Short mmCIF file of C-alpha atoms (C1' of nucleotides) in Angstrom, two decimals:
data_model
loop_
_atom_site.label_atom_id
_atom_site.label_comp_id
_atom_site.label_asym_id
_atom_site.label_seq_id
_atom_site.Cartn_x
_atom_site.Cartn_y
_atom_site.Cartn_z
CA MET A 1 54.17 -54.27 -41.99
CA ASN A 2 51.57 -53.61 -39.28
CA LYS A 3 51.64 -51.90 -35.89
CA SER A 4 52.64 -54.96 -33.90
CA GLU A 5 55.56 -55.68 -36.18
CA LEU A 6 56.81 -52.12 -35.85
CA LYS A 7 56.57 -52.32 -32.06
CA VAL A 8 58.43 -55.59 -32.00
CA ILE A 9 61.14 -54.28 -34.27
CA SER A 10 61.60 -51.22 -32.14
CA VAL A 11 61.96 -53.21 -28.94
CA LEU A 12 64.38 -55.58 -30.65
CA GLU A 13 66.45 -52.59 -31.69
CA ARG A 14 66.46 -51.38 -28.12
CA VAL A 15 67.51 -54.80 -26.84
CA GLY A 16 70.26 -55.15 -29.41
CA GLY A 17 70.62 -58.91 -28.97
CA PHE A 18 68.61 -62.02 -28.30
CA ALA A 19 65.36 -62.03 -26.34
CA SER A 20 62.45 -64.42 -25.94
CA ALA A 21 58.91 -63.59 -27.00
CA GLN A 22 57.83 -63.35 -23.39
CA GLN A 23 60.68 -61.00 -22.53
CA LEU A 24 59.88 -58.79 -25.49
CA HIS A 25 56.25 -58.66 -24.45
CA GLN A 26 57.20 -57.64 -20.91
CA LEU A 27 59.56 -54.96 -22.21
CA LEU A 28 56.87 -53.53 -24.45
CA LEU A 29 54.35 -53.36 -21.64
CA ARG A 30 56.87 -51.76 -19.29
CA SER A 31 57.68 -49.09 -21.81
CA GLY A 32 54.02 -48.17 -22.01
CA GLU A 33 53.04 -49.92 -25.22
CA SER A 34 49.73 -51.72 -25.30
CA ILE A 35 50.12 -55.04 -27.05
CA GLY A 36 48.99 -58.61 -26.46
CA LEU A 37 51.30 -61.58 -26.18
CA THR A 38 49.52 -63.12 -29.15
CA SER A 39 50.45 -60.19 -31.32
CA VAL A 40 54.06 -60.38 -30.24
CA TYR A 41 54.18 -64.02 -31.32
CA ARG A 42 52.41 -63.26 -34.54
CA ALA A 43 54.71 -60.37 -35.35
CA LEU A 44 57.81 -62.42 -34.58
CA GLN A 45 56.58 -65.27 -36.72
CA SER A 46 55.98 -63.00 -39.63
CA LEU A 47 59.30 -61.19 -39.20
CA VAL A 48 61.08 -64.52 -39.13
CA ASP A 49 59.28 -65.56 -42.31
CA ASP A 50 60.33 -62.31 -43.93
CA LYS A 51 63.90 -62.89 -42.74
CA ILE A 52 63.95 -59.65 -40.81
CA VAL A 53 64.40 -61.48 -37.54
CA ASP A 54 66.59 -64.42 -36.71
CA GLN A 55 65.17 -67.15 -34.49
CA LEU A 56 67.02 -69.81 -32.60
CA ARG A 57 66.54 -72.06 -29.60
CA LYS A 58 67.99 -72.10 -26.16
CA ASP A 59 68.93 -75.47 -24.69
CA ASP A 60 65.60 -75.65 -22.91
CA GLY A 61 63.74 -75.27 -26.19
CA GLU A 62 62.53 -71.72 -25.72
CA ALA A 63 62.80 -69.61 -28.86
CA ILE A 64 64.90 -66.46 -28.84
CA TYR A 65 64.95 -63.75 -31.47
CA ARG A 66 67.11 -60.94 -32.72
CA LEU A 67 67.14 -58.52 -35.60
CA CYS A 68 69.05 -59.77 -38.55
CA GLY A 69 68.92 -58.48 -42.06
CA GLU A 70 70.66 -61.50 -43.48
CA ALA A 71 69.30 -64.47 -45.35
CA HIS A 72 69.21 -67.96 -43.85
CA HIS A 73 72.44 -68.68 -42.05
CA HIS A 74 74.02 -70.77 -39.35
CA HIS A 75 76.00 -70.20 -36.20
CA LEU A 76 79.42 -70.74 -34.85
CA VAL A 77 78.89 -71.43 -31.16
CA CYS A 78 81.56 -71.17 -28.49
CA LYS A 79 81.60 -74.35 -26.39
CA SER A 80 83.00 -72.40 -23.50
CA CYS A 81 81.15 -69.08 -23.24
CA GLY A 82 78.17 -69.78 -25.51
CA SER A 83 78.63 -66.69 -27.66
CA THR A 84 77.52 -67.07 -31.24
CA VAL A 85 78.66 -65.68 -34.56
CA GLU A 86 76.61 -65.80 -37.71
CA ILE A 87 78.27 -67.65 -40.52
CA GLU A 88 77.66 -67.80 -44.19
CA GLY A 89 76.01 -71.03 -45.26
CA SER A 90 75.38 -71.08 -48.98
CA ALA A 91 77.78 -73.99 -49.42
CA LEU A 92 75.85 -75.89 -46.79
CA GLU A 93 72.49 -75.09 -48.37
CA LYS A 94 73.69 -76.45 -51.67
CA TRP A 95 75.03 -79.56 -50.03
CA ALA A 96 71.80 -80.27 -48.14
CA LYS A 97 69.73 -79.73 -51.24
CA ALA A 98 71.97 -81.92 -53.39
CA MET A 99 71.96 -84.75 -50.86
CA ALA A 100 68.18 -84.67 -50.54
CA GLU A 101 67.69 -84.65 -54.28
CA GLU A 102 70.09 -87.50 -54.76
CA HIS A 103 67.95 -89.66 -52.49
CA GLU A 104 64.61 -88.27 -53.65
CA TYR A 105 63.59 -86.87 -50.30
CA ARG A 106 60.82 -84.31 -50.18
CA GLU A 107 60.04 -81.45 -47.76
CA VAL A 108 63.63 -81.03 -46.86
CA GLY A 109 65.06 -79.08 -43.98
CA HIS A 110 68.39 -79.17 -42.28
CA LEU A 111 70.15 -78.52 -39.08
CA ALA A 112 73.74 -77.44 -38.75
CA GLU A 113 75.91 -75.91 -36.11
CA VAL A 114 79.63 -75.51 -35.83
CA PHE A 115 81.15 -75.67 -32.36
CA GLY A 116 84.52 -74.49 -31.19
CA ILE A 117 86.34 -72.29 -28.73
CA CYS A 118 86.26 -68.60 -29.53
CA PRO A 119 89.40 -66.45 -29.60
CA SER A 120 88.61 -64.71 -26.32
CA CYS A 121 88.09 -67.92 -24.36
CA MET B 1 72.35 -98.26 -15.91
CA ASN B 2 68.77 -99.51 -15.64
CA LYS B 3 66.42 -101.32 -17.99
CA SER B 4 64.94 -98.23 -19.58
CA GLU B 5 68.35 -96.83 -20.36
CA LEU B 6 69.39 -100.07 -22.02
CA LYS B 7 66.25 -100.12 -24.12
CA VAL B 8 66.76 -96.53 -25.17
CA ILE B 9 70.39 -97.15 -26.07
CA SER B 10 69.47 -100.17 -28.14
CA VAL B 11 66.85 -98.28 -30.12
CA LEU B 12 69.26 -95.40 -30.63
CA GLU B 13 71.77 -97.87 -32.01
CA ARG B 14 69.15 -99.20 -34.37
CA VAL B 15 68.23 -95.69 -35.53
CA GLY B 16 71.87 -94.71 -36.04
CA GLY B 17 71.17 -90.98 -36.05
CA PHE B 18 68.92 -88.40 -34.46
CA ALA B 19 65.45 -89.14 -33.15
CA SER B 20 62.99 -87.42 -30.85
CA ALA B 21 61.83 -88.90 -27.56
CA GLN B 22 58.40 -89.54 -28.99
CA GLN B 23 59.82 -91.29 -32.05
CA LEU B 24 62.02 -93.47 -29.88
CA HIS B 25 59.06 -94.38 -27.73
CA GLN B 26 57.01 -95.35 -30.76
CA LEU B 27 59.85 -97.41 -32.18
CA LEU B 28 60.25 -99.27 -28.89
CA LEU B 29 56.57 -100.06 -28.67
CA ARG B 30 56.48 -101.20 -32.30
CA SER B 31 59.38 -103.54 -31.70
CA GLY B 32 57.49 -105.17 -28.86
CA GLU B 33 59.15 -103.51 -25.89
CA SER B 34 56.96 -102.42 -23.03
CA ILE B 35 58.04 -99.02 -21.83
CA GLY B 36 56.32 -95.79 -20.82
CA LEU B 37 56.99 -92.44 -22.40
CA THR B 38 58.01 -91.13 -19.00
CA SER B 39 60.76 -93.69 -18.77
CA VAL B 40 62.02 -92.81 -22.22
CA TYR B 41 62.33 -89.18 -21.18
CA ARG B 42 63.97 -90.10 -17.90
CA ALA B 43 66.45 -92.42 -19.58
CA LEU B 44 67.36 -89.84 -22.21
CA GLN B 45 67.84 -87.16 -19.57
CA SER B 46 70.15 -89.36 -17.60
CA LEU B 47 72.09 -90.50 -20.69
CA VAL B 48 72.56 -86.88 -21.70
CA ASP B 49 73.84 -86.06 -18.20
CA ASP B 50 76.28 -88.94 -18.46
CA LYS B 51 77.36 -87.71 -21.90
CA ILE B 52 76.38 -90.97 -23.53
CA VAL B 53 73.79 -89.24 -25.66
CA ASP B 54 73.86 -85.91 -27.51
CA GLN B 55 70.82 -83.70 -27.35
CA LEU B 56 69.93 -80.89 -29.67
CA ARG B 57 66.90 -78.98 -30.84
CA LYS B 58 65.06 -78.89 -34.11
CA ASP B 59 63.79 -75.55 -35.38
CA ASP B 60 60.40 -76.19 -33.85
CA GLY B 61 61.92 -76.64 -30.41
CA GLU B 62 61.53 -80.39 -30.18
CA ALA B 63 64.54 -82.15 -28.69
CA ILE B 64 66.34 -84.80 -30.70
CA TYR B 65 68.91 -87.28 -29.47
CA ARG B 66 71.65 -89.54 -30.78
CA LEU B 67 74.36 -91.71 -29.33
CA CYS B 68 77.64 -89.85 -28.79
CA GLY B 69 80.81 -91.26 -30.16
CA GLU B 70 79.28 -92.74 -33.24
CA ALA B 71 81.63 -92.58 -36.18
CA HIS B 72 81.49 -89.17 -37.70
CA HIS B 73 79.12 -89.05 -40.62
CA HIS B 74 75.86 -87.42 -41.57
CA HIS B 75 72.36 -88.62 -42.24
CA LEU B 76 69.36 -87.96 -44.28
CA VAL B 77 66.54 -88.71 -41.85
CA CYS B 78 62.93 -89.39 -42.79
CA LYS B 79 60.65 -87.24 -40.66
CA SER B 80 57.87 -89.74 -41.13
CA CYS B 81 59.29 -93.24 -40.71
CA GLY B 82 62.64 -92.42 -39.12
CA SER B 83 64.70 -94.34 -41.63
CA THR B 84 68.14 -92.91 -42.31
CA VAL B 85 70.55 -92.83 -45.21
CA GLU B 86 74.20 -92.01 -44.75
CA ILE B 87 75.30 -89.16 -46.92
CA GLU B 88 78.57 -87.86 -48.15
CA GLY B 89 79.76 -84.82 -46.23
CA SER B 90 83.10 -83.65 -47.48
CA ALA B 91 81.62 -80.40 -48.77
CA LEU B 92 80.20 -79.83 -45.33
CA GLU B 93 83.48 -80.63 -43.57
CA LYS B 94 85.28 -78.08 -45.70
CA TRP B 95 82.65 -75.49 -45.02
CA ALA B 96 82.75 -76.00 -41.26
CA LYS B 97 86.51 -75.80 -41.21
CA ALA B 98 86.61 -72.67 -43.35
CA MET B 99 84.03 -70.91 -41.21
CA ALA B 100 85.85 -71.75 -38.00
CA GLU B 101 89.17 -70.54 -39.37
CA GLU B 102 87.66 -67.35 -40.58
CA HIS B 103 86.57 -66.54 -37.05
CA GLU B 104 89.64 -67.97 -35.36
CA TYR B 105 87.79 -70.64 -33.45
CA ARG B 106 89.76 -73.56 -32.07
CA GLU B 107 88.82 -77.19 -31.30
CA VAL B 108 86.17 -77.23 -33.91
CA GLY B 109 83.45 -79.79 -34.34
CA HIS B 110 80.10 -79.71 -36.06
CA LEU B 111 76.67 -81.22 -36.22
CA ALA B 112 74.57 -81.54 -39.31
CA GLU B 113 71.52 -83.50 -40.35
CA VAL B 114 69.20 -83.21 -43.27
CA PHE B 115 65.53 -83.99 -42.70
CA GLY B 116 62.86 -84.81 -45.23
CA ILE B 117 60.25 -87.31 -46.31
CA CYS B 118 61.65 -90.41 -47.94
CA PRO B 119 60.36 -91.73 -51.28
CA SER B 120 58.46 -94.63 -49.70
CA CYS B 121 56.52 -92.47 -47.22
"C1'" DG C 1 30.16 -43.23 -45.05
"C1'" DC C 2 30.40 -47.98 -45.68
"C1'" DA C 3 31.50 -52.81 -46.78
"C1'" DG C 4 34.92 -56.03 -46.71
"C1'" DA C 5 39.60 -57.10 -45.30
"C1'" DA C 6 43.17 -57.10 -41.99
"C1'" DA C 7 44.68 -56.72 -37.27
"C1'" DT C 8 44.06 -57.41 -32.50
"C1'" DG C 9 43.94 -59.83 -28.07
"C1'" DA C 10 41.59 -62.75 -24.48
"C1'" DA C 11 40.76 -67.15 -23.74
"C1'" DA C 12 41.04 -71.95 -24.99
"C1'" DA C 13 43.71 -75.52 -27.18
"C1'" DT C 14 48.01 -77.86 -28.24
"C1'" DG C 15 51.94 -80.56 -27.58
"C1'" DA C 16 56.34 -81.64 -25.75
"C1'" DT C 17 58.28 -82.25 -21.45
"C1'" DT C 18 58.30 -82.65 -16.32
"C1'" DT C 19 56.40 -83.79 -11.95
"C1'" DT C 20 53.71 -86.47 -8.74
"C1'" DC C 21 52.70 -90.44 -6.57
"C1'" DA C 22 51.24 -95.02 -5.89
"C1'" DT C 23 52.90 -99.46 -7.27
"C1'" DT C 24 56.34 -102.78 -8.66
"C1'" DT C 25 60.93 -104.55 -8.94
"C1'" DC C 26 65.45 -105.00 -7.34
"C1'" DT C 27 69.25 -105.62 -3.79
"C1'" DG C 28 71.57 -106.88 0.00
"C1'" DT C 29 71.34 -109.09 4.48
"C1'" DG C 30 70.25 -112.41 7.94
"C1'" DC D 1 63.67 -117.80 1.65
"C1'" DA D 2 61.92 -113.53 3.87
"C1'" DC D 3 61.97 -108.98 4.39
"C1'" DA D 4 63.05 -103.97 4.57
"C1'" DG D 5 64.64 -100.16 2.23
"C1'" DA D 6 66.00 -98.22 -2.17
"C1'" DA D 7 65.45 -97.61 -6.95
"C1'" DA D 8 62.66 -97.89 -11.04
"C1'" DT D 9 58.41 -97.61 -13.40
"C1'" DG D 10 54.45 -95.51 -15.69
"C1'" DA D 11 49.72 -93.39 -15.65
"C1'" DA D 12 47.84 -89.31 -14.90
"C1'" DA D 13 48.16 -84.52 -13.77
"C1'" DA D 14 50.75 -80.30 -14.10
"C1'" DT D 15 53.65 -77.01 -16.65
"C1'" DC D 16 54.78 -73.81 -19.97
"C1'" DA D 17 55.85 -71.82 -24.40
"C1'" DT D 18 53.45 -71.41 -28.38
"C1'" DT D 19 49.38 -71.62 -31.55
"C1'" DT D 20 44.60 -71.38 -32.63
"C1'" DT D 21 39.97 -69.67 -32.30
"C1'" DC D 22 36.84 -66.25 -32.52
"C1'" DA D 23 34.53 -62.11 -31.47
"C1'" DT D 24 35.70 -57.31 -31.73
"C1'" DT D 25 38.11 -53.31 -33.49
"C1'" DT D 26 40.68 -50.79 -36.90
"C1'" DC D 27 41.92 -49.93 -41.55
"C1'" DT D 28 41.29 -49.32 -46.74
"C1'" DG D 29 39.59 -48.32 -50.96
"C1'" DC D 30 35.60 -46.78 -53.27
#
DNA sequence: GCAGAAATGAAAATGATTTTCATTTCTGTG
DNA sequence: CACAGAAATGAAAATCATTTTCATTTCTGC
């Protein structure tokens, strides 16, 4: 855990939700920290790898990040307001793995989202 | 509905699942069609606007597309050659339903694909 | 204190996607 | 058919988030 990662974690705590790498960089600069955009990306990458930060994609493809202590998981996305809830996905992981093994696929990844209308919409 | 859109629809039918714009372009060229990458992007954009095609994002931010309204099933997609295998998804269906109920979401649907490298690649 | 390792960031590279723009194809009309 | 305006096409350039490179700085253990 190096300096950049600590800075990024602290700004993510302050934000309390999703933010893009560029936004986080701006916020850090504005609050007086000295850090390069490169280091923000590197820190985020490493935090994502360590499963300290959760990364997903906006519709336009830009990555957004938030703190998340949990293991790999998926989202329940509201079709109406766009709010997301983390959901538990171990059943899904098992399924994806089993399917891939059954057909002898290598380097397997998966993609899953559940859509619906949230209670408040 | 112009020529490019027809070509893109026909290749999407052939693929039967998700594919990126670049993959679709390659497939079209390989099957003897003459079409520019620009036109593939333009056609996809317009088909997405018309809700004929679904667009989503892989983890790396690349957009992938598939025809809407295809019978509901899931695929194991080869990242390298694009070939697909239909896979059994009842475990997944149950999972999606359970997650949605747990969070009181209504009108639930889901998307799931498993990616990997097929045995022959 | 010092050598080697790790971290840093500016600048260049990358790669998907979008835009520009000149050219080609289509469409309807007389 | 001819012809004008509209739509479609695609090559090349532009865009933009992200990654890589690489020279420099900071750390670490001895």
